[in-house]
Amino acid sequence: MSESLSNIVYLFIAVVAFTMGFWKALALLRDATPALALTVSMQWCGGVVYVMASPVGYRALGEATGHPSFATLPVYVGILVCFSMAHILTLMWNPQLRLKPSGLRYTLITWTAGYAAGASLMILFFSLADLSGPADPLRFNTAFADDPMVLLFLAVFLATLTSGTLNTWRQCRTVKLEDPQVQHALRSFAVASLGVFGYVVCSAPAISLAAMGNHSLDTVGVLGSTCGCIGTIGLYYGLSGAAVDAWRRERRDFRALQPLWDLVVARVDQDLAFSVSASRGRRLAVNVTFQLHRRVIEILDGVRALRPWVSAAPMVAVRHLHEQQAARDGTWAPLSEQDLEAAATAAALRDAVRRLDAATQQQRDRTSRPQPPDGPMVPLPGDDTPAGQERDRLLRVSKALVHPVVAAALLESETAGRTKA
């Protein structure tokens, strides 16, 4: 990898790290947890490391300190710090360790002490090394391998990184979690750990030969930095990739619920909305989770306000028409029981809004709510849905609002109502 390409790649990774760190910091402000704090620290630390590791940053730090190769120390120690936080994060996710808090604390303290000892030895050996002469940001490992202190510095670095990466890989391969987002992160961490270990695999033989005066594998050593970049990207994807996917799903679900929100909130009572500006989700970029939860709550409030106007006729018509169509292979595919319940709910809500609008038009004072009809409340399908599953149910209802069976059921129940009148 040339210096120009290294500058582009390293600084790009730094920008990604800082961006993800800022995004996770917003989540940390809302929900301060040790795992999120470690994630933010790791991403920002990684951003700083890649700025210093880029040839332009490396040389600038060397000029500022008066020691051309000085940047190697904070970069390599920073790599250990970043990876140690990723490793500790996987230990904190391990359900077997979490069952025994004392065992988890012992494990965390042991690994933290190991990483701290490695970093301390690296600082000691680096300070004792003779690093006079020009610096090559990409070939430090092989350029100074003939110095015994540099060799010890690199040996401690690679040994600590090897034990950490292989243990993290083993942890990620064996731990099974119920949370799909965290399990996704663990799978990415496993691949990333092998990528970082690839840096060791490339660097160790190149350093060994360079220490003996043979520089035939120097290019292989440089290739190790590419493995490190791949491993870093894998770590960052593990930390944020699943979260980004969840964020995109939440944005999609928020917009998918818009038709149902328009029906049961905007057309029923604007006061049910948290705010007028939030109705279209103008702040979805940074606050999508809150907006989505708020939207579900508002829709449920709107459905509750419509309850006195709900009639059983549209729901009966939906099931009747669905059975007819299924019997003669009609114009739409048969619905599952969940989708059929959603269609029945959608028809009932559309009919309830129509009846509410008609009552509002008939009364003289249209600024006040009309008197609801007498009679018992008609139950809706899914009334006993657990809170954690309401989002999925309402998404099905919102999608069913435009289903042909709903339109046909509304027409049938409206015609039957006119006939009785």
CSV table of C-alpha atoms in Angstrom, one decimal:
chain,number,residue,atom,x,y,z
A,1,MET,CA,0.0,0.0,0.0
A,2,SER,CA,1.6,3.3,-1.1
A,3,GLU,CA,1.7,6.3,1.2
A,4,SER,CA,-0.9,8.2,-0.9
A,5,LEU,CA,-3.3,5.3,-0.8
A,6,SER,CA,-2.6,4.8,2.9
A,7,ASN,CA,-3.5,8.4,3.6
A,8,ILE,CA,-6.8,8.1,1.8
A,9,VAL,CA,-7.7,4.7,3.5
A,10,TYR,CA,-6.5,5.6,7.0
A,11,LEU,CA,-8.2,9.1,7.0
A,12,PHE,CA,-11.4,7.6,5.6
A,13,ILE,CA,-11.5,5.0,8.4
A,14,ALA,CA,-10.8,7.8,10.9
A,15,VAL,CA,-13.8,9.8,9.6
A,16,VAL,CA,-16.0,6.7,9.8
A,17,ALA,CA,-14.8,6.1,13.4
A,18,PHE,CA,-15.5,9.6,14.5
A,19,THR,CA,-18.9,9.7,12.8
A,20,MET,CA,-20.0,6.4,14.4
A,21,GLY,CA,-18.5,7.5,17.7
A,22,PHE,CA,-20.6,10.7,17.6
A,23,TRP,CA,-23.7,8.7,16.7
A,24,LYS,CA,-23.2,6.2,19.5
A,25,ALA,CA,-22.5,9.1,21.9
A,26,LEU,CA,-26.0,10.4,21.3
A,27,ALA,CA,-27.3,7.0,22.3
A,28,LEU,CA,-25.0,7.1,25.3
A,29,LEU,CA,-26.6,10.3,26.4
A,30,ARG,CA,-30.0,8.7,26.3
A,31,ASP,CA,-29.0,5.4,27.9
A,32,ALA,CA,-25.7,5.5,29.8
A,33,THR,CA,-24.4,1.9,29.9
A,34,PRO,CA,-20.8,0.5,30.3
A,35,ALA,CA,-21.1,-1.3,26.9
A,36,LEU,CA,-22.1,2.0,25.1
A,37,ALA,CA,-19.4,3.9,26.9
A,38,LEU,CA,-16.8,1.3,25.8
A,39,THR,CA,-18.2,1.4,22.2
A,40,VAL,CA,-17.9,5.2,22.0
A,41,SER,CA,-14.4,5.2,23.6
A,42,MET,CA,-13.2,2.5,21.2
A,43,GLN,CA,-14.5,4.3,18.1
A,44,TRP,CA,-13.1,7.7,19.0
A,45,CYS,CA,-9.8,6.1,20.1
A,46,GLY,CA,-9.7,4.3,16.7
A,47,GLY,CA,-10.2,7.5,14.9
A,48,VAL,CA,-7.3,9.2,16.7
A,49,VAL,CA,-5.1,6.1,16.0
A,50,TYR,CA,-5.8,6.1,12.3
A,51,VAL,CA,-5.2,9.9,12.0
A,52,MET,CA,-1.7,9.4,13.7
A,53,ALA,CA,-1.1,6.2,11.6
A,54,SER,CA,-1.7,7.9,8.3
A,55,PRO,CA,1.6,8.9,6.7
A,56,VAL,CA,0.7,12.6,6.8
A,57,GLY,CA,-0.3,12.4,10.5
A,58,TYR,CA,2.7,10.2,11.3
A,59,ARG,CA,5.2,12.7,9.8
A,60,ALA,CA,3.4,15.7,11.3
A,61,LEU,CA,3.6,14.2,14.8
A,62,GLY,CA,7.3,13.3,14.2
A,63,GLU,CA,8.0,16.9,13.2
A,64,ALA,CA,6.1,18.3,16.2
A,65,THR,CA,8.0,16.1,18.7
A,66,GLY,CA,11.4,16.2,17.0
A,67,HIS,CA,11.5,12.4,16.8
A,68,PRO,CA,10.5,11.2,13.3
A,69,SER,CA,9.4,7.7,14.5
A,70,PHE,CA,7.7,8.8,17.7
A,71,ALA,CA,4.2,8.3,16.3
A,72,THR,CA,4.8,4.5,16.3
A,73,LEU,CA,4.4,4.4,20.1
A,74,PRO,CA,1.0,6.1,20.4
A,75,VAL,CA,-0.3,4.3,17.3
A,76,TYR,CA,0.7,0.8,18.6
A,77,VAL,CA,-0.4,1.5,22.1
A,78,GLY,CA,-3.6,2.9,20.8
A,79,ILE,CA,-4.2,-0.2,18.7
A,80,LEU,CA,-3.9,-2.3,21.9
A,81,VAL,CA,-6.2,0.0,23.8
A,82,CYS,CA,-8.8,-0.1,21.0
A,83,PHE,CA,-8.7,-3.8,20.7
A,84,SER,CA,-8.7,-4.4,24.4
A,85,MET,CA,-12.0,-2.5,24.6
A,86,ALA,CA,-13.4,-4.6,21.9
A,87,HIS,CA,-12.2,-7.7,23.7
A,88,ILE,CA,-13.7,-6.6,27.0
A,89,LEU,CA,-16.9,-5.8,25.3
A,90,THR,CA,-17.2,-9.4,24.1
A,91,LEU,CA,-16.5,-10.6,27.6
A,92,MET,CA,-19.3,-8.4,29.0
A,93,TRP,CA,-21.7,-9.9,26.5
A,94,ASN,CA,-20.8,-13.5,27.5
A,95,PRO,CA,-24.0,-14.8,29.3
A,96,GLN,CA,-22.0,-17.6,31.1
A,97,LEU,CA,-19.6,-15.0,32.6
A,98,ARG,CA,-22.5,-12.7,33.5
A,99,LEU,CA,-24.1,-15.5,35.6
A,100,LYS,CA,-21.2,-15.1,38.0
A,101,PRO,CA,-20.5,-11.4,38.6
A,102,SER,CA,-17.3,-12.2,40.6
A,103,GLY,CA,-16.0,-14.4,37.8
A,104,LEU,CA,-16.8,-11.7,35.3
A,105,ARG,CA,-15.0,-9.1,37.3
A,106,TYR,CA,-11.9,-11.4,37.7
A,107,THR,CA,-11.8,-12.1,34.0
A,108,LEU,CA,-12.1,-8.4,33.1
A,109,ILE,CA,-9.5,-7.4,35.6
A,110,THR,CA,-7.1,-10.1,34.4
A,111,TRP,CA,-7.3,-9.1,30.8
A,112,THR,CA,-7.2,-5.4,31.5
A,113,ALA,CA,-4.1,-6.0,33.6
A,114,GLY,CA,-2.5,-8.0,30.8
A,115,TYR,CA,-3.2,-5.3,28.2
A,116,ALA,CA,-1.9,-2.6,30.6
A,117,ALA,CA,1.3,-4.7,31.3
A,118,GLY,CA,1.9,-5.1,27.6
A,119,ALA,CA,1.4,-1.4,26.9
A,120,SER,CA,3.8,-0.5,29.8
A,121,LEU,CA,6.5,-2.8,28.5
A,122,MET,CA,6.1,-1.4,25.0
A,123,ILE,CA,6.6,2.2,26.4
A,124,LEU,CA,9.7,1.1,28.3
A,125,PHE,CA,11.3,-0.7,25.4
A,126,PHE,CA,10.4,2.1,22.9
A,127,SER,CA,12.0,4.7,25.2
A,128,LEU,CA,15.2,2.7,25.3
A,129,ALA,CA,15.5,2.1,21.6
A,130,ASP,CA,17.8,4.0,19.2
A,131,LEU,CA,15.4,5.5,16.7
A,132,SER,CA,17.7,7.9,15.0
A,133,GLY,CA,17.4,8.4,11.3
A,134,PRO,CA,14.6,9.0,8.8
A,135,ALA,CA,11.2,7.4,9.4
A,136,ASP,CA,9.1,5.4,7.0
A,137,PRO,CA,5.5,5.3,8.3
A,138,LEU,CA,4.8,2.0,6.6
A,139,ARG,CA,8.0,0.1,7.3
A,140,PHE,CA,8.9,0.9,10.9
A,141,ASN,CA,8.7,-2.8,11.9
A,142,THR,CA,11.3,-3.9,9.4
A,143,ALA,CA,13.4,-0.8,9.2
A,144,PHE,CA,14.4,-0.8,13.0
A,145,ALA,CA,14.1,-4.6,13.6
A,146,ASP,CA,17.9,-4.8,14.1
A,147,ASP,CA,17.6,-2.8,17.3
A,148,PRO,CA,17.1,-5.2,20.3
A,149,MET,CA,14.8,-2.8,22.1
A,150,VAL,CA,12.6,-2.3,19.0
A,151,LEU,CA,12.5,-6.1,18.6
A,152,LEU,CA,11.3,-6.5,22.2
A,153,PHE,CA,8.8,-3.7,21.7
A,154,LEU,CA,7.4,-5.4,18.6
A,155,ALA,CA,7.5,-8.8,20.3
A,156,VAL,CA,5.4,-7.6,23.2
A,157,PHE,CA,3.0,-5.8,20.8
A,158,LEU,CA,2.5,-8.9,18.6
A,159,ALA,CA,2.2,-11.3,21.5
A,160,THR,CA,-0.4,-9.2,23.3
A,161,LEU,CA,-2.3,-8.7,20.1
A,162,THR,CA,-2.2,-12.4,19.2
A,163,SER,CA,-3.5,-13.5,22.6
A,164,GLY,CA,-6.3,-10.9,22.5
A,165,THR,CA,-7.4,-11.6,18.9
A,166,LEU,CA,-7.5,-15.4,19.3
A,167,ASN,CA,-9.3,-15.2,22.6
A,168,THR,CA,-11.8,-12.8,21.1
A,169,TRP,CA,-12.3,-15.0,18.1
A,170,ARG,CA,-13.0,-18.0,20.4
A,171,GLN,CA,-15.4,-16.0,22.5
A,172,CYS,CA,-17.3,-14.8,19.5
A,173,ARG,CA,-17.5,-18.2,18.0
A,174,THR,CA,-18.8,-20.0,21.2
A,175,VAL,CA,-21.2,-17.4,22.7
A,176,LYS,CA,-24.8,-17.7,21.8
A,177,LEU,CA,-27.1,-14.8,22.6
A,178,GLU,CA,-30.9,-14.2,22.3
A,179,ASP,CA,-30.4,-10.6,21.2
A,180,PRO,CA,-30.0,-10.9,17.4
A,181,GLN,CA,-28.3,-7.4,17.1
A,182,VAL,CA,-25.6,-8.4,19.6
A,183,GLN,CA,-25.2,-11.8,18.1
A,184,HIS,CA,-24.7,-10.1,14.7
A,185,ALA,CA,-22.0,-8.0,16.3
A,186,LEU,CA,-20.3,-11.0,17.7
A,187,ARG,CA,-20.2,-12.7,14.3
A,188,SER,CA,-18.6,-9.6,12.8
A,189,PHE,CA,-16.1,-9.4,15.7
A,190,ALA,CA,-15.1,-13.0,15.0
A,191,VAL,CA,-14.2,-12.2,11.4
A,192,ALA,CA,-12.6,-8.9,12.4
A,193,SER,CA,-10.4,-10.7,15.0
A,194,LEU,CA,-9.0,-13.0,12.3
A,195,GLY,CA,-8.4,-9.9,10.1
A,196,VAL,CA,-6.4,-8.2,12.9
A,197,PHE,CA,-4.5,-11.5,13.5
A,198,GLY,CA,-3.7,-11.4,9.9
A,199,TYR,CA,-1.5,-8.4,10.7
A,200,VAL,CA,0.5,-10.5,13.1
A,201,VAL,CA,0.8,-13.3,10.6
A,202,CYS,CA,2.2,-10.9,8.0
A,203,SER,CA,4.4,-8.9,10.3
A,204,ALA,CA,6.0,-11.6,12.4
A,205,PRO,CA,8.0,-13.4,9.6
A,206,ALA,CA,8.9,-10.0,8.0
A,207,ILE,CA,10.3,-8.7,11.3
A,208,SER,CA,12.1,-11.9,12.1
A,209,LEU,CA,14.0,-11.9,8.8
A,210,ALA,CA,14.6,-8.2,9.0
A,211,ALA,CA,16.2,-8.7,12.4
A,212,MET,CA,18.7,-11.0,10.7
A,213,GLY,CA,19.4,-8.5,7.9
A,214,ASN,CA,17.1,-10.1,5.3
A,215,HIS,CA,14.5,-7.6,4.0
A,216,SER,CA,13.0,-9.9,1.3
A,217,LEU,CA,9.6,-10.0,3.2
A,218,ASP,CA,9.4,-6.2,3.9
A,219,THR,CA,6.5,-5.9,1.5
A,220,VAL,CA,4.6,-8.7,3.2
A,221,GLY,CA,5.0,-6.8,6.4
A,222,VAL,CA,3.4,-3.7,4.8
A,223,LEU,CA,0.6,-5.9,3.6
A,224,GLY,CA,-0.2,-6.6,7.3
A,225,SER,CA,-1.5,-3.0,7.6
A,226,THR,CA,-4.1,-3.9,5.0
A,227,CYS,CA,-5.3,-6.9,7.2
A,228,GLY,CA,-5.4,-4.5,10.1
A,229,CYS,CA,-7.7,-2.1,8.1
A,230,ILE,CA,-10.0,-5.0,7.2
A,231,GLY,CA,-10.2,-6.1,10.8
A,232,THR,CA,-10.9,-2.6,12.0
A,233,ILE,CA,-13.7,-2.1,9.5
A,234,GLY,CA,-15.1,-5.5,10.7
A,235,LEU,CA,-15.0,-4.3,14.3
A,236,TYR,CA,-16.8,-1.0,13.4
A,237,TYR,CA,-19.4,-2.9,11.4
A,238,GLY,CA,-20.0,-5.2,14.3
A,239,LEU,CA,-20.5,-2.3,16.6
A,240,SER,CA,-22.7,-0.2,14.3
A,241,GLY,CA,-23.7,-2.3,11.3
A,242,ALA,CA,-26.6,-4.1,13.0
A,243,ALA,CA,-27.6,-0.8,14.7
A,244,VAL,CA,-27.6,0.9,11.3
A,245,ASP,CA,-29.8,-1.9,9.9
A,246,ALA,CA,-32.2,-1.5,12.9
A,247,TRP,CA,-32.2,2.3,12.4
A,248,ARG,CA,-33.1,1.8,8.7
A,249,ARG,CA,-35.9,-0.6,9.7
A,250,GLU,CA,-37.2,1.9,12.2
A,251,ARG,CA,-37.3,4.7,9.6
A,252,ARG,CA,-39.1,2.3,7.2
A,253,ASP,CA,-41.6,1.3,9.8
A,254,PHE,CA,-42.2,4.9,10.9
A,255,ARG,CA,-43.1,5.8,7.3
A,256,ALA,CA,-45.1,2.6,6.8
A,257,LEU,CA,-47.3,3.6,9.8
A,258,GLN,CA,-48.0,7.1,8.3
A,259,PRO,CA,-51.3,6.1,6.6
A,260,LEU,CA,-52.6,4.6,9.8
A,261,TRP,CA,-51.5,7.6,11.8
A,262,ASP,CA,-53.2,9.9,9.3
A,263,LEU,CA,-56.5,7.9,9.7
A,264,VAL,CA,-56.7,7.5,13.5
A,265,VAL,CA,-54.8,10.6,14.8
A,266,ALA,CA,-54.8,13.3,12.2
A,267,ARG,CA,-58.5,12.8,11.2
A,268,VAL,CA,-59.7,12.0,14.7
A,269,ASP,CA,-58.0,14.4,17.1
A,270,GLN,CA,-54.9,16.5,16.4
A,271,ASP,CA,-54.3,16.8,20.2
A,272,LEU,CA,-53.4,13.1,20.3
A,273,ALA,CA,-50.1,14.0,18.4
A,274,PHE,CA,-47.0,14.7,20.5
A,275,SER,CA,-46.3,17.7,18.2
A,276,VAL,CA,-47.4,18.9,14.8
A,277,SER,CA,-43.7,19.1,13.6
A,278,ALA,CA,-43.1,15.5,14.6
A,279,SER,CA,-46.1,14.1,12.6
A,280,ARG,CA,-43.9,13.6,9.5
A,281,GLY,CA,-40.7,12.7,11.3
A,282,ARG,CA,-38.5,15.6,10.4
A,283,ARG,CA,-36.0,14.5,13.0
A,284,LEU,CA,-35.7,10.9,12.0
A,285,ALA,CA,-32.0,11.1,11.4
A,286,VAL,CA,-31.1,11.2,15.0
A,287,ASN,CA,-34.3,10.5,17.0
A,288,VAL,CA,-35.9,7.7,15.0
A,289,THR,CA,-36.4,5.3,18.0
A,290,PHE,CA,-38.2,7.9,20.1
A,291,GLN,CA,-40.3,9.0,17.1
A,292,LEU,CA,-41.3,5.4,16.3
A,293,HIS,CA,-42.3,4.7,19.8
A,294,ARG,CA,-44.2,7.9,20.0
A,295,ARG,CA,-46.0,7.1,16.8
A,296,VAL,CA,-47.1,3.7,18.1
A,297,ILE,CA,-48.4,5.3,21.2
A,298,GLU,CA,-50.3,8.0,19.3
A,299,ILE,CA,-51.9,5.4,17.0
A,300,LEU,CA,-53.0,3.3,20.0
A,301,ASP,CA,-54.5,6.5,21.6
A,302,GLY,CA,-56.3,7.2,18.4
A,303,VAL,CA,-57.7,3.7,18.2
A,304,ARG,CA,-58.9,4.1,21.8
A,305,ALA,CA,-60.6,7.4,21.0
A,306,LEU,CA,-62.4,5.7,18.0
A,307,ARG,CA,-63.6,2.7,20.1
A,308,PRO,CA,-67.2,4.1,20.7
A,309,TRP,CA,-67.6,4.4,16.9
A,310,VAL,CA,-66.4,0.9,16.0
A,311,SER,CA,-68.9,-1.5,14.4
A,312,ALA,CA,-68.7,-5.2,14.0
A,313,ALA,CA,-70.2,-5.1,10.5
A,314,PRO,CA,-67.0,-4.3,8.6
A,315,MET,CA,-65.1,-7.0,10.4
A,316,VAL,CA,-67.8,-9.6,9.6
A,317,ALA,CA,-67.8,-8.5,6.0
A,318,VAL,CA,-64.0,-8.9,5.7
A,319,ARG,CA,-64.1,-12.4,6.9
A,320,HIS,CA,-67.2,-13.2,4.8
A,321,LEU,CA,-65.6,-11.8,1.6
A,322,HIS,CA,-62.3,-13.5,2.3
A,323,GLU,CA,-64.0,-16.9,2.6
A,324,GLN,CA,-65.9,-16.3,-0.6
A,325,GLN,CA,-62.8,-15.3,-2.5
A,326,ALA,CA,-60.8,-18.2,-1.2
A,327,ALA,CA,-63.5,-20.6,-2.2
A,328,ARG,CA,-63.6,-19.5,-5.8
A,329,ASP,CA,-59.9,-18.4,-6.3
A,330,GLY,CA,-60.7,-14.7,-6.4
A,331,THR,CA,-58.8,-11.6,-7.2
A,332,TRP,CA,-56.5,-11.6,-4.2
A,333,ALA,CA,-54.4,-14.2,-2.5
A,334,PRO,CA,-55.7,-15.9,0.7
A,335,LEU,CA,-54.6,-14.0,3.8
A,336,SER,CA,-52.9,-15.6,6.8
A,337,GLU,CA,-54.9,-15.4,10.1
A,338,GLN,CA,-52.7,-12.5,11.3
A,339,ASP,CA,-53.2,-10.5,8.0
A,340,LEU,CA,-56.9,-11.3,8.1
A,341,GLU,CA,-57.2,-9.9,11.6
A,342,ALA,CA,-55.3,-6.8,10.4
A,343,ALA,CA,-57.6,-6.4,7.5
A,344,ALA,CA,-60.7,-6.7,9.8
A,345,THR,CA,-59.1,-4.1,12.1
A,346,ALA,CA,-58.4,-1.8,9.2
A,347,ALA,CA,-61.9,-2.0,7.9
A,348,ALA,CA,-63.4,-1.4,11.3
A,349,LEU,CA,-61.1,1.7,11.9
A,350,ARG,CA,-61.9,3.2,8.5
A,351,ASP,CA,-65.6,2.6,9.1
A,352,ALA,CA,-65.4,4.2,12.6
A,353,VAL,CA,-63.7,7.3,11.2
A,354,ARG,CA,-66.4,7.5,8.5
A,355,ARG,CA,-69.1,7.3,11.1
A,356,LEU,CA,-67.4,9.9,13.3
A,357,ASP,CA,-67.1,12.3,10.4
A,358,ALA,CA,-70.8,11.8,9.6
A,359,ALA,CA,-71.8,12.5,13.2
A,360,THR,CA,-69.6,15.6,13.2
A,361,GLN,CA,-71.2,16.9,10.0
A,362,GLN,CA,-74.7,16.5,11.4
A,363,GLN,CA,-74.2,18.4,14.7
A,364,ARG,CA,-74.5,22.2,14.7
A,365,ASP,CA,-71.4,22.9,16.9
A,366,ARG,CA,-68.6,21.2,14.9
A,367,THR,CA,-65.9,22.4,17.2
A,368,SER,CA,-66.9,20.0,19.9
A,369,ARG,CA,-66.8,16.2,19.7
A,370,PRO,CA,-70.1,14.5,18.8
A,371,GLN,CA,-71.9,12.3,21.3
A,372,PRO,CA,-70.8,8.6,20.7
A,373,PRO,CA,-73.6,6.1,19.9
A,374,ASP,CA,-75.0,4.0,22.7
A,375,GLY,CA,-74.2,0.4,23.2
A,376,PRO,CA,-71.3,-1.8,24.3
A,377,MET,CA,-67.8,-1.4,23.0
A,378,VAL,CA,-67.0,-3.7,20.1
A,379,PRO,CA,-63.7,-5.6,20.6
A,380,LEU,CA,-61.1,-5.4,17.9
A,381,PRO,CA,-58.8,-8.2,16.8
A,382,GLY,CA,-55.5,-8.1,18.6
A,383,ASP,CA,-56.8,-6.3,21.7
A,384,ASP,CA,-54.7,-8.6,23.9
A,385,THR,CA,-51.5,-8.1,21.9
A,386,PRO,CA,-48.4,-7.8,24.1
A,387,ALA,CA,-46.8,-4.3,24.1
A,388,GLY,CA,-43.7,-5.6,22.5
A,389,GLN,CA,-45.6,-6.9,19.5
A,390,GLU,CA,-47.9,-3.8,18.9
A,391,ARG,CA,-45.5,-2.3,16.4
A,392,ASP,CA,-45.7,-5.4,14.1
A,393,ARG,CA,-49.5,-5.6,14.5
A,394,LEU,CA,-50.0,-1.9,13.6
A,395,LEU,CA,-47.7,-2.3,10.6
A,396,ARG,CA,-50.0,-5.0,9.3
A,397,VAL,CA,-53.0,-2.9,9.9
A,398,SER,CA,-51.5,0.1,8.2
A,399,LYS,CA,-50.6,-2.1,5.2
A,400,ALA,CA,-54.1,-3.6,5.1
A,401,LEU,CA,-55.8,-0.2,4.9
A,402,VAL,CA,-55.6,-0.3,1.1
A,403,HIS,CA,-56.3,-4.0,0.6
A,404,PRO,CA,-59.1,-4.8,-1.8
A,405,VAL,CA,-61.0,-6.9,0.8
A,406,VAL,CA,-61.1,-3.9,3.1
A,407,ALA,CA,-62.6,-1.6,0.4
A,408,ALA,CA,-65.1,-4.3,-0.6
A,409,ALA,CA,-66.1,-4.9,3.0
A,410,LEU,CA,-66.6,-1.2,3.6
A,411,LEU,CA,-68.8,-0.9,0.5
A,412,GLU,CA,-70.8,-4.0,1.6
A,413,SER,CA,-71.3,-2.8,5.2
A,414,GLU,CA,-72.3,0.7,4.0
A,415,THR,CA,-74.8,-0.6,1.5
A,416,ALA,CA,-76.3,-2.9,4.2
A,417,GLY,CA,-76.5,0.1,6.5
A,418,ARG,CA,-78.4,2.1,4.0
A,419,THR,CA,-80.8,-0.8,3.3
A,420,LYS,CA,-81.6,-1.1,7.0
A,421,ALA,CA,-82.2,2.7,7.3
